[in-house]
């Protein structure tokens, strides 16, 4: 395996991530009714995370957003376009055309409103569809006569396979150029994902008494 590919595997396909993805698949089989929104949020997080990594490799750039001085610009890692591009390139047809729909209706609704926007969530292993739209023919208002239903079982299957395919391409050196770009933007730069910067900043805001209490 190319050295850049190895770096991407060790940093972004760690055992921690892999174990929890496998655990989530098992949890869904038994507790999907109790944990439907949690499971849906988790699989969107998988798309968010690997979409963020993939976007940087594909486009050779990091998106940022402005912060008030003295913070300057911060990394915008998971965003709408990275979500869409991952879905477009790793989901099967015709589901690969649903990236913006999934992001705007379901993912954003869960993150910001606790529930998808005018939608239902089901778990149906016998239904091959990922989502479908029902239209109230008695309602003539085009903006208010639709409701979307998403099948978490199919989203889990498709998102899991997309994650596996991304990893396979990296391991088989099919994305060497992309891996080099990811390496340069996120690994060679100290704390390219800003995790350490965020932790340090939040720790520094704590009162000294609290800092001393939680420090070991």
Tab-separated table of C-alpha atoms in Angstrom:
chain	number	residue	atom	x	y	z
A	1	UNK	CA	0.000	0.000	0.000
A	2	UNK	CA	1.224	3.492	-0.865
A	3	UNK	CA	2.490	5.505	2.119
A	4	UNK	CA	-0.177	8.188	1.651
A	5	UNK	CA	-2.883	5.526	1.585
A	6	UNK	CA	-1.448	4.010	4.764
A	7	UNK	CA	-1.620	7.375	6.516
A	8	UNK	CA	-5.266	7.810	5.535
A	9	UNK	CA	-6.147	4.312	6.737
A	10	UNK	CA	-4.403	4.748	10.084
A	11	UNK	CA	-5.869	8.193	10.726
A	12	UNK	CA	-9.402	7.994	9.335
A	13	UNK	CA	-10.258	4.308	9.366
A	14	UNK	CA	-9.108	3.609	12.900
A	15	UNK	CA	-10.310	0.657	14.941
A	16	UNK	CA	-12.366	3.105	17.013
A	17	UNK	CA	-14.413	4.149	13.976
A	18	UNK	CA	-14.677	0.656	12.518
A	19	UNK	CA	-15.807	-0.910	15.800
A	20	UNK	CA	-18.575	1.613	16.329
A	21	UNK	CA	-19.819	1.313	12.791
A	22	UNK	CA	-20.035	-2.457	13.205
A	23	UNK	CA	-21.715	-2.056	16.605
A	24	UNK	CA	-24.300	0.317	15.132
A	25	UNK	CA	-25.212	-2.258	12.494
A	26	UNK	CA	-25.815	-4.862	15.185
A	27	UNK	CA	-27.756	-2.456	17.407
A	28	UNK	CA	-30.083	-1.582	14.575
A	29	UNK	CA	-31.164	-5.190	14.137
A	30	UNK	CA	-32.577	-5.343	17.655
A	31	UNK	CA	-33.380	-1.813	18.794
A	32	UNK	CA	-34.294	0.121	15.663
A	33	UNK	CA	-37.711	1.091	17.029
A	34	UNK	CA	-36.302	2.496	20.254
A	35	UNK	CA	-33.265	4.149	18.685
A	36	UNK	CA	-34.531	5.215	15.280
A	37	UNK	CA	-33.453	8.868	15.421
A	38	UNK	CA	-30.139	7.972	17.085
A	39	UNK	CA	-29.362	5.407	14.389
A	40	UNK	CA	-30.372	7.772	11.605
A	41	UNK	CA	-28.177	10.507	13.078
A	42	UNK	CA	-25.272	8.078	13.410
A	43	UNK	CA	-25.362	7.023	9.758
A	44	UNK	CA	-25.588	10.633	8.658
A	45	UNK	CA	-22.513	11.279	10.821
A	46	UNK	CA	-20.683	8.498	8.962
A	47	UNK	CA	-21.529	10.232	5.674
A	48	UNK	CA	-20.559	13.604	7.155
A	49	UNK	CA	-17.180	12.377	8.391
A	50	UNK	CA	-16.067	10.398	5.367
A	51	UNK	CA	-17.632	12.963	3.087
A	52	UNK	CA	-15.466	15.613	4.742
A	53	UNK	CA	-12.325	13.535	4.258
A	54	UNK	CA	-13.234	12.630	0.674
A	55	UNK	CA	-14.127	16.215	-0.287
A	56	UNK	CA	-10.670	17.454	0.657
A	57	UNK	CA	-9.002	14.708	-1.372
A	58	UNK	CA	-11.230	15.191	-4.384
A	59	UNK	CA	-11.093	19.000	-4.473
A	60	UNK	CA	-7.652	19.582	-2.944
A	61	UNK	CA	-8.895	22.248	-0.568
A	62	UNK	CA	-10.401	22.795	2.853
A	63	UNK	CA	-13.470	24.950	3.298
A	64	UNK	CA	-13.381	27.491	6.118
A	65	UNK	CA	-15.748	29.882	7.787
A	66	UNK	CA	-14.903	33.264	9.258
A	67	UNK	CA	-14.793	33.839	12.972
A	68	UNK	CA	-14.548	37.112	14.805
A	69	UNK	CA	-10.963	38.266	15.504
A	70	UNK	CA	-8.633	37.026	16.859
A	71	UNK	CA	-9.848	33.550	15.858
A	72	UNK	CA	-9.772	34.207	12.106
A	73	UNK	CA	-10.853	31.288	9.936
A	74	UNK	CA	-11.850	27.859	11.182
A	75	UNK	CA	-12.107	24.582	9.312
A	76	UNK	CA	-15.547	23.753	7.901
A	77	UNK	CA	-15.141	20.011	7.720
A	78	UNK	CA	-18.596	18.483	7.316
A	79	UNK	CA	-20.850	20.560	5.109
A	80	UNK	CA	-23.591	20.265	2.524
A	81	UNK	CA	-21.353	19.962	-0.523
A	82	UNK	CA	-19.084	17.316	1.015
A	83	UNK	CA	-22.177	15.308	1.977
A	84	UNK	CA	-23.573	15.572	-1.556
A	85	UNK	CA	-20.311	14.597	-3.256
A	86	UNK	CA	-19.832	11.529	-1.075
A	87	UNK	CA	-23.389	10.381	-1.783
A	88	UNK	CA	-22.975	11.088	-5.505
A	89	UNK	CA	-19.736	9.131	-5.810
A	90	UNK	CA	-20.307	6.246	-3.377
A	91	UNK	CA	-24.057	5.590	-3.288
A	92	UNK	CA	-25.606	3.367	-5.995
A	93	UNK	CA	-27.937	4.643	-8.698
A	94	UNK	CA	-30.571	6.102	-8.298
A	95	UNK	CA	-29.896	6.860	-4.611
A	96	UNK	CA	-26.739	8.773	-5.552
A	97	UNK	CA	-28.969	11.595	-6.819
A	98	UNK	CA	-30.509	12.099	-3.364
A	99	UNK	CA	-27.601	13.780	-1.573
A	100	UNK	CA	-29.068	17.264	-1.269
A	101	UNK	CA	-32.519	15.878	-0.451
A	102	UNK	CA	-31.152	13.677	2.342
A	103	UNK	CA	-29.048	16.522	3.726
A	104	UNK	CA	-31.692	19.246	3.636
A	105	UNK	CA	-34.765	17.275	4.700
A	106	UNK	CA	-33.444	14.560	6.998
A	107	UNK	CA	-29.913	15.318	8.165
A	108	UNK	CA	-30.458	19.038	8.840
A	109	UNK	CA	-33.835	18.398	10.402
A	110	UNK	CA	-32.388	15.895	12.864
A	111	UNK	CA	-29.465	18.141	13.787
A	112	UNK	CA	-31.389	21.374	14.183
A	113	UNK	CA	-34.994	20.367	14.892
A	114	UNK	CA	-34.622	16.939	16.558
A	115	UNK	CA	-36.777	15.452	13.806
A	116	UNK	CA	-36.650	15.347	9.996
A	117	UNK	CA	-38.592	18.063	8.207
A	118	UNK	CA	-42.151	16.892	7.543
A	119	UNK	CA	-41.109	13.285	7.345
A	120	UNK	CA	-41.482	9.829	8.803
A	121	UNK	CA	-38.824	7.289	9.828
A	122	UNK	CA	-39.294	3.569	9.432
A	123	UNK	CA	-37.184	0.404	9.574
A	124	UNK	CA	-38.298	-2.049	6.890
A	125	UNK	CA	-35.905	-4.798	5.828
A	126	UNK	CA	-38.382	-6.076	3.243
A	127	UNK	CA	-38.713	-2.758	1.406
A	128	UNK	CA	-35.923	-2.083	-1.135
A	129	UNK	CA	-36.600	1.650	-1.273
A	130	UNK	CA	-34.483	4.157	0.626
A	131	UNK	CA	-37.182	6.816	0.706
A	132	UNK	CA	-40.468	7.753	-0.888
A	133	UNK	CA	-42.799	10.731	-1.105
A	134	UNK	CA	-46.526	10.633	-0.439
A	135	UNK	CA	-48.664	13.385	-1.913
A	136	UNK	CA	-52.017	14.452	-0.507
A	137	UNK	CA	-54.014	14.877	-3.698
A	138	UNK	CA	-56.730	16.748	-1.800
A	139	UNK	CA	-54.254	19.465	-0.879
A	140	UNK	CA	-53.639	21.768	-3.820
A	141	UNK	CA	-50.751	23.582	-2.125
A	142	UNK	CA	-47.587	22.170	-3.751
A	143	UNK	CA	-45.453	23.375	-0.861
A	144	UNK	CA	-47.533	21.641	1.806
A	145	UNK	CA	-48.969	18.472	0.288
A	146	UNK	CA	-45.920	16.200	0.512
A	147	UNK	CA	-44.470	14.013	3.241
A	148	UNK	CA	-41.235	12.039	2.967
A	149	UNK	CA	-40.517	8.630	4.505
A	150	UNK	CA	-36.987	7.317	4.960
A	151	UNK	CA	-36.168	3.651	5.472
A	152	UNK	CA	-33.296	3.484	7.964
A	153	UNK	CA	-32.613	-0.137	7.097
A	154	UNK	CA	-31.741	0.805	3.528
A	155	UNK	CA	-29.847	3.949	4.557
A	156	UNK	CA	-27.727	1.835	6.901
A	157	UNK	CA	-26.999	-0.709	4.174
A	158	UNK	CA	-26.109	1.922	1.593
A	159	UNK	CA	-24.056	4.124	3.944
A	160	UNK	CA	-22.187	1.102	5.312
A	161	UNK	CA	-21.354	-0.123	1.810
A	162	UNK	CA	-20.228	3.392	0.826
A	163	UNK	CA	-17.891	3.520	3.828
A	164	UNK	CA	-16.488	0.079	2.908
A	165	UNK	CA	-16.019	1.058	-0.737
A	166	UNK	CA	-14.172	4.243	0.214
A	167	UNK	CA	-11.861	2.212	2.419
A	168	UNK	CA	-11.360	-0.410	-0.296
A	169	UNK	CA	-10.343	2.229	-2.840
A	170	UNK	CA	-7.815	3.690	-0.393
A	171	UNK	CA	-6.368	0.311	0.544
A	172	UNK	CA	-6.062	-0.726	-3.122
A	173	UNK	CA	-4.244	2.483	-4.042
A	174	UNK	CA	-7.039	3.633	-6.322
A	175	UNK	CA	-6.993	7.087	-4.722
A	176	UNK	CA	-3.305	7.872	-4.309
A	177	UNK	CA	-3.622	11.478	-5.500
A	178	UNK	CA	-6.625	12.079	-3.247
A	179	UNK	CA	-4.825	10.468	-0.307
A	180	UNK	CA	-1.807	12.708	-0.809
A	181	UNK	CA	-4.064	15.752	-0.748
A	182	UNK	CA	-5.830	14.548	2.403
A	183	UNK	CA	-2.445	13.906	3.983
A	184	UNK	CA	-1.192	17.408	3.132
A	185	UNK	CA	-4.329	19.174	4.365
A	186	UNK	CA	-5.248	17.154	7.456
A	187	UNK	CA	-2.204	15.219	8.677
A	188	UNK	CA	1.053	16.992	7.851
A	189	UNK	CA	-0.390	20.162	9.412
A	190	UNK	CA	-0.406	19.726	13.164
A	191	UNK	CA	-3.966	19.058	14.269
A	192	UNK	CA	-5.357	19.674	10.798
A	193	UNK	CA	-8.842	18.757	11.994
A	194	UNK	CA	-8.586	21.276	14.851
A	195	UNK	CA	-9.628	18.722	17.476
A	196	UNK	CA	-6.720	19.634	19.722
A	197	UNK	CA	-7.206	23.349	19.132
A	198	UNK	CA	-10.868	23.077	20.135
A	199	UNK	CA	-10.067	21.072	23.265
A	200	UNK	CA	-7.333	23.508	24.318
A	201	UNK	CA	-9.554	26.542	23.716
A	202	UNK	CA	-12.437	25.150	25.744
A	203	UNK	CA	-10.140	23.998	28.551
A	204	UNK	CA	-8.562	27.452	28.778
A	205	UNK	CA	-12.004	29.009	29.320
A	206	UNK	CA	-12.628	26.960	32.458
A	207	UNK	CA	-11.984	28.456	35.917
A	208	UNK	CA	-8.625	27.386	37.332
A	209	UNK	CA	-10.373	25.476	40.124
A	210	UNK	CA	-12.260	23.397	37.554
A	211	UNK	CA	-9.117	22.915	35.451
A	212	UNK	CA	-7.300	21.529	38.484
A	213	UNK	CA	-10.252	19.302	39.384
A	214	UNK	CA	-10.502	17.598	35.997
A	215	UNK	CA	-6.802	17.393	35.207
A	216	UNK	CA	-5.079	14.074	35.983
